[in-house]
Coordinates of C-alpha atoms in Angstrom, one line a residue:
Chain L
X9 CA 4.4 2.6 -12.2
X10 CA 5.3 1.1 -8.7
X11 CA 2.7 1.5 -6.7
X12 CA 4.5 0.6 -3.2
X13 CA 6.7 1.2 -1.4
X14 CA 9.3 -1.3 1.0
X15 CA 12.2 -0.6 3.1
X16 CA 15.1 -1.2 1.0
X17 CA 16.7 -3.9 3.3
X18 CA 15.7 -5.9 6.7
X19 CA 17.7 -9.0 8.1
X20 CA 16.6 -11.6 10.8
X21 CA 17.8 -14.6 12.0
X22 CA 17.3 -18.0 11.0
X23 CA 14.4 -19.9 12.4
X24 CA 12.8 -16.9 13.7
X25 CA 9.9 -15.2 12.0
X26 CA 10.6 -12.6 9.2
X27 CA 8.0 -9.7 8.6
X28 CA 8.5 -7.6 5.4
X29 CA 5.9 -4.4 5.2
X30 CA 4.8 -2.7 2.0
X31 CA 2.7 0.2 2.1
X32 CA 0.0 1.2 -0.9
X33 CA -1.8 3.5 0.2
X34 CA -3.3 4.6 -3.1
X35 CA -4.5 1.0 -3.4
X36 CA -7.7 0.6 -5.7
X37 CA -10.8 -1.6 -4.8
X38 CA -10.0 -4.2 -7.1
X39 CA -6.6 -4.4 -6.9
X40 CA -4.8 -7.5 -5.5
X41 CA -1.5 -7.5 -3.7
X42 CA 1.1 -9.4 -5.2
X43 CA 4.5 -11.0 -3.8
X44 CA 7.5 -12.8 -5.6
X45 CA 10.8 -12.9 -4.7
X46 CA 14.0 -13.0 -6.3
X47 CA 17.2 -15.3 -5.2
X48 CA 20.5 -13.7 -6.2
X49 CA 21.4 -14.5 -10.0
X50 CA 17.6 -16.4 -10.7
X51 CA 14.4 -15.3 -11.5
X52 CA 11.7 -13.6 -9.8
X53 CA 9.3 -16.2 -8.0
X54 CA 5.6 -15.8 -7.3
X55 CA 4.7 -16.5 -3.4
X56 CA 1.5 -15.0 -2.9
X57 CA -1.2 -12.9 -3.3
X58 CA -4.4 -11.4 -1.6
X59 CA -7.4 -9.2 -2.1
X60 CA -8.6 -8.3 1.4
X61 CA -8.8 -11.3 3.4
X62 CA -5.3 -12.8 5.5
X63 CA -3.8 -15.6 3.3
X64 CA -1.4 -18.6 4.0
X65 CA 0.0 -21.1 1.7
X66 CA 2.9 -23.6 1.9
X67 CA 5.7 -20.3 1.8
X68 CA 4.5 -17.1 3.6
X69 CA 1.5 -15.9 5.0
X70 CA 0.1 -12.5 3.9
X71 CA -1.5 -10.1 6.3
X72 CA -3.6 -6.9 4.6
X73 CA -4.9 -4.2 7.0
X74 CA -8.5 -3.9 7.2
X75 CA -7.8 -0.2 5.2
X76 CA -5.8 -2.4 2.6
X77 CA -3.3 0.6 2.5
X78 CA -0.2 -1.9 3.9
X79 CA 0.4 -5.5 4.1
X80 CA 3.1 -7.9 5.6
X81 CA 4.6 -10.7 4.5
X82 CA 5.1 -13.2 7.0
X83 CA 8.2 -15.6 6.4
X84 CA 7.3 -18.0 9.5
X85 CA 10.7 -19.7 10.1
X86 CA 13.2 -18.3 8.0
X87 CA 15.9 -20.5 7.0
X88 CA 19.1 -19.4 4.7
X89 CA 17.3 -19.7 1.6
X90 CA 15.0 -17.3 2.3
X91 CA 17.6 -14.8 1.8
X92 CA 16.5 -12.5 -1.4
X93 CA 15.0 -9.6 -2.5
X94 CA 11.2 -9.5 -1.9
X95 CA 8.8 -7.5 -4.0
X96 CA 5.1 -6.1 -2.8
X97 CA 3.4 -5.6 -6.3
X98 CA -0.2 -4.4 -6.5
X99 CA -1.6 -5.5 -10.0
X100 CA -5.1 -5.9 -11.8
X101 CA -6.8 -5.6 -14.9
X102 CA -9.0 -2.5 -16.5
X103 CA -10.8 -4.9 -18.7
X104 CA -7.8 -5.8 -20.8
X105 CA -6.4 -8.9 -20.9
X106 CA -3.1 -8.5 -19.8
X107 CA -2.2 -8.2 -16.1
X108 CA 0.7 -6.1 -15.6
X109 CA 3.2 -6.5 -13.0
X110 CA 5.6 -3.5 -11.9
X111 CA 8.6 -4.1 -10.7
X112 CA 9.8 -1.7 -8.0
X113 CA 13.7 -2.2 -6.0
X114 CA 12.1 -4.6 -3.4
X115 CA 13.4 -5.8 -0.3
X116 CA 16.8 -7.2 0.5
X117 CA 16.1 -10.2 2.9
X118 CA 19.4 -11.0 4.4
X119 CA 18.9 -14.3 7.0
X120 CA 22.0 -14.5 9.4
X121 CA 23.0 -18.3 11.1
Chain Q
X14 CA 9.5 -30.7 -15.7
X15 CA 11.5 -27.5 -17.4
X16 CA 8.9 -25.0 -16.9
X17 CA 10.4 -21.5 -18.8
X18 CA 14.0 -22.1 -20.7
X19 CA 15.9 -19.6 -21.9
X20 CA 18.9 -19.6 -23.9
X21 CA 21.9 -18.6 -24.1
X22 CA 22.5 -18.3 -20.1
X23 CA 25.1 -15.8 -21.6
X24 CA 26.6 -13.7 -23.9
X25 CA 29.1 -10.7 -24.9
X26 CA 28.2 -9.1 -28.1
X27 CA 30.1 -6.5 -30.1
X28 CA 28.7 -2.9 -30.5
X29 CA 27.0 -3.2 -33.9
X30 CA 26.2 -6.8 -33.6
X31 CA 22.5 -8.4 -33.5
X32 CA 21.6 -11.1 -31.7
X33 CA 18.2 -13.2 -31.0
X34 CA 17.4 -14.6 -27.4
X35 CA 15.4 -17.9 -27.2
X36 CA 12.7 -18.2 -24.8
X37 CA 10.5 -21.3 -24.4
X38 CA 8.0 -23.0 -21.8
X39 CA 6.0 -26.2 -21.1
X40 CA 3.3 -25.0 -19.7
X41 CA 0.4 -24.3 -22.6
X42 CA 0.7 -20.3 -21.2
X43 CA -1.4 -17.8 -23.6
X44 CA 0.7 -15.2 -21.9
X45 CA 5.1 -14.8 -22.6
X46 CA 7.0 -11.3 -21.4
X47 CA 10.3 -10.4 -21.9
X48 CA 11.7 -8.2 -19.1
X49 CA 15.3 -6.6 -18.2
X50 CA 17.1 -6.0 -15.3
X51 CA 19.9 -3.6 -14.7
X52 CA 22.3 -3.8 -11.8
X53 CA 20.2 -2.5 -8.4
X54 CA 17.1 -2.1 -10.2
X55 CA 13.6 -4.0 -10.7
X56 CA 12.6 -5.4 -13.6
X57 CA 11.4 -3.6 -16.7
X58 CA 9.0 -5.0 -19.2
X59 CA 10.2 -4.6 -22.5
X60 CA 7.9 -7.0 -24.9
X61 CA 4.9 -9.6 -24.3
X62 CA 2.4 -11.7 -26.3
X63 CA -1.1 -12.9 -25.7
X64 CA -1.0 -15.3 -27.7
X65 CA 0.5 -17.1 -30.5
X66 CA 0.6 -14.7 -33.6
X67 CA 0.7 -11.3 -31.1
X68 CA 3.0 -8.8 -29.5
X69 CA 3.3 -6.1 -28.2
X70 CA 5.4 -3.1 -26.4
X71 CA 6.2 -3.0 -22.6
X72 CA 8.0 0.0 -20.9
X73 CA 10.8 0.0 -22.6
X74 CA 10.4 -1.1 -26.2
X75 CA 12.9 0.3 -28.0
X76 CA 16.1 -1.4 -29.7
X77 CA 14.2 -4.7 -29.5
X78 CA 11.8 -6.8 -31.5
X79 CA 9.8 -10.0 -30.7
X80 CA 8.0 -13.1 -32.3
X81 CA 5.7 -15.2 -31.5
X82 CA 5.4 -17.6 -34.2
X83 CA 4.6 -20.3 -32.0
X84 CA 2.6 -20.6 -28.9
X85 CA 5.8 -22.3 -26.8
X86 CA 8.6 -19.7 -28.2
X87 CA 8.7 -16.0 -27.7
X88 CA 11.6 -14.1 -29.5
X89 CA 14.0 -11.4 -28.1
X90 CA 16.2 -9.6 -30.9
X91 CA 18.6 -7.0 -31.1
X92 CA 19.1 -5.9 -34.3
X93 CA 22.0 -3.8 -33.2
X94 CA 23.0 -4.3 -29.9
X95 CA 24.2 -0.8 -28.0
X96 CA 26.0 -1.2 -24.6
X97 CA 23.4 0.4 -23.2
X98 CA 21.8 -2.8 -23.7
X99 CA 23.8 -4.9 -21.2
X100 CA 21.4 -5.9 -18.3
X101 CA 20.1 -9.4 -17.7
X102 CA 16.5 -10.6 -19.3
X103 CA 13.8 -12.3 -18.2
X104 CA 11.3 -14.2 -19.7
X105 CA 8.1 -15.2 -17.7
X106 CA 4.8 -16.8 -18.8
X107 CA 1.2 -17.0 -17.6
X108 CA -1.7 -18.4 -17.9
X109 CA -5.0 -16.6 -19.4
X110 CA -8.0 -19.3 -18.6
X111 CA -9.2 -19.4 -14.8
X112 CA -10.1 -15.6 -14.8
X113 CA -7.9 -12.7 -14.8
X114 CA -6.4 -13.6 -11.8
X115 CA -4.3 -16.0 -12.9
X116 CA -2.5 -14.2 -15.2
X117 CA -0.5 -12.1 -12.8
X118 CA 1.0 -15.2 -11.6
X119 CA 4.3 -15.1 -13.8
X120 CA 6.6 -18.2 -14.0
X121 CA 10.0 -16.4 -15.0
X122 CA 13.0 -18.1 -16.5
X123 CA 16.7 -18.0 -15.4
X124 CA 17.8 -15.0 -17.0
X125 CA 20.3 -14.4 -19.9
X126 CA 22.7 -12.4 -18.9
X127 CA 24.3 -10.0 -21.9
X128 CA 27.0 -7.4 -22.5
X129 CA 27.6 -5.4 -24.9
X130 CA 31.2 -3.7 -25.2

């Protein structure tokens, strides 16, 4: 079951910075936040993930509040592509070996020229 | 460098009729899933695998089997497609080695995209 919850749509314009919130507030200790997005007509694709610390790779950066109850998703300079719908997932495993990931209705991104 | 392949991109199917959707991927993953989507909705996991040899059910098992016969290929079949079954599907794999981590890291395929009238 989806353990977050987004706003169903945000927009921003391109080249500026593009901050998509999740809230999960029910968050357990060793669960890890999760983020993928999915382009129109294509598969979801991972982008990140964190624990409890601030992370950054070559896409997004991800913020978690020190409470981990919410997180952001920072899109730095959002360019056209970046249009999609963007899902918070929090995810880890009770000992089995499987690590499920629940799909909830995400975000809409829409980036405007 | 194909990563995860699925095939057919589409397909319109006859009530009645059965089907099998291909999924395969380059990547030596342990872990395959097949998931659906329907229109405005996320994505629901129907089957996965664990390795070559394994399966078992998601959410929404039902209507479906799988194989995994080999460690590159998972399965999707209809026996008897319904329309209820029209949605797009997913196939994703992941890696088990590094830690448990790294299996929620899902590399998903371009969807198959089915009807069923």
């Amino acid at each position: 079951d989806a353990k977050t919850t987004q706003p169903p749509s945000m927009d921003c314009a391109e080249g500026r910075a593009a901050n998509l919130p999740c809230n999960h507030s029910t968050i357990s200790g060793n669960e890890y936040v999760y983020w993928y997005r999915q382009i129109h007509s294509q598969g979801p694709q991972y982008i990140i993930h964190g624990l409890k610390n601030n992370e950054t790779n070559e896409m997004a950066s991800l913020i978690i509040t020190e409470d981990r109850k919410s997180s952001t998703l920072i899109l730095p300079h959002a360019t056209l592509r970046d249009t999609a719908v963007y899902y918070c997932i929090v995810s880890y495993d009770r000992g089995s070996t499987l690590g499920r990931l629940y799909f909830g209705r995400g975000t809409q991104l829409t980036v405007w020229p | 460098n194909a990563g995860v392949t699925q095939t057919p991109k589409f397909r319109v199917l006859k009530t009645g009729q059965s089907m099998t959707l291909l999924c395969a991927q380059d990547m030596n993953h342990e872990y395959m899933y097949w998931y659906r989507q329907d229109p405005g909705m996320g994505l629901r996991l129907i089957h996965y695998s664990v390795g070559e040899g394994t399966t078992a059910k998601g959410e929404v098992p039902d209507g479906y089997n799988v194989s995994r016969l080999k460690k590159q290929n998972f399965l999707l079949g209809l026996e008897s497609a319904a329309p209820s079954q029209t949605s797009v599907y997913f196939c994703a794999s992941s890696y088990s080695a590094g830690g448990w981590l790294a299996k929620n890291i899902q590399y998903f395929g371009a969807g198959t995209r089915l009807s069923v009238l």
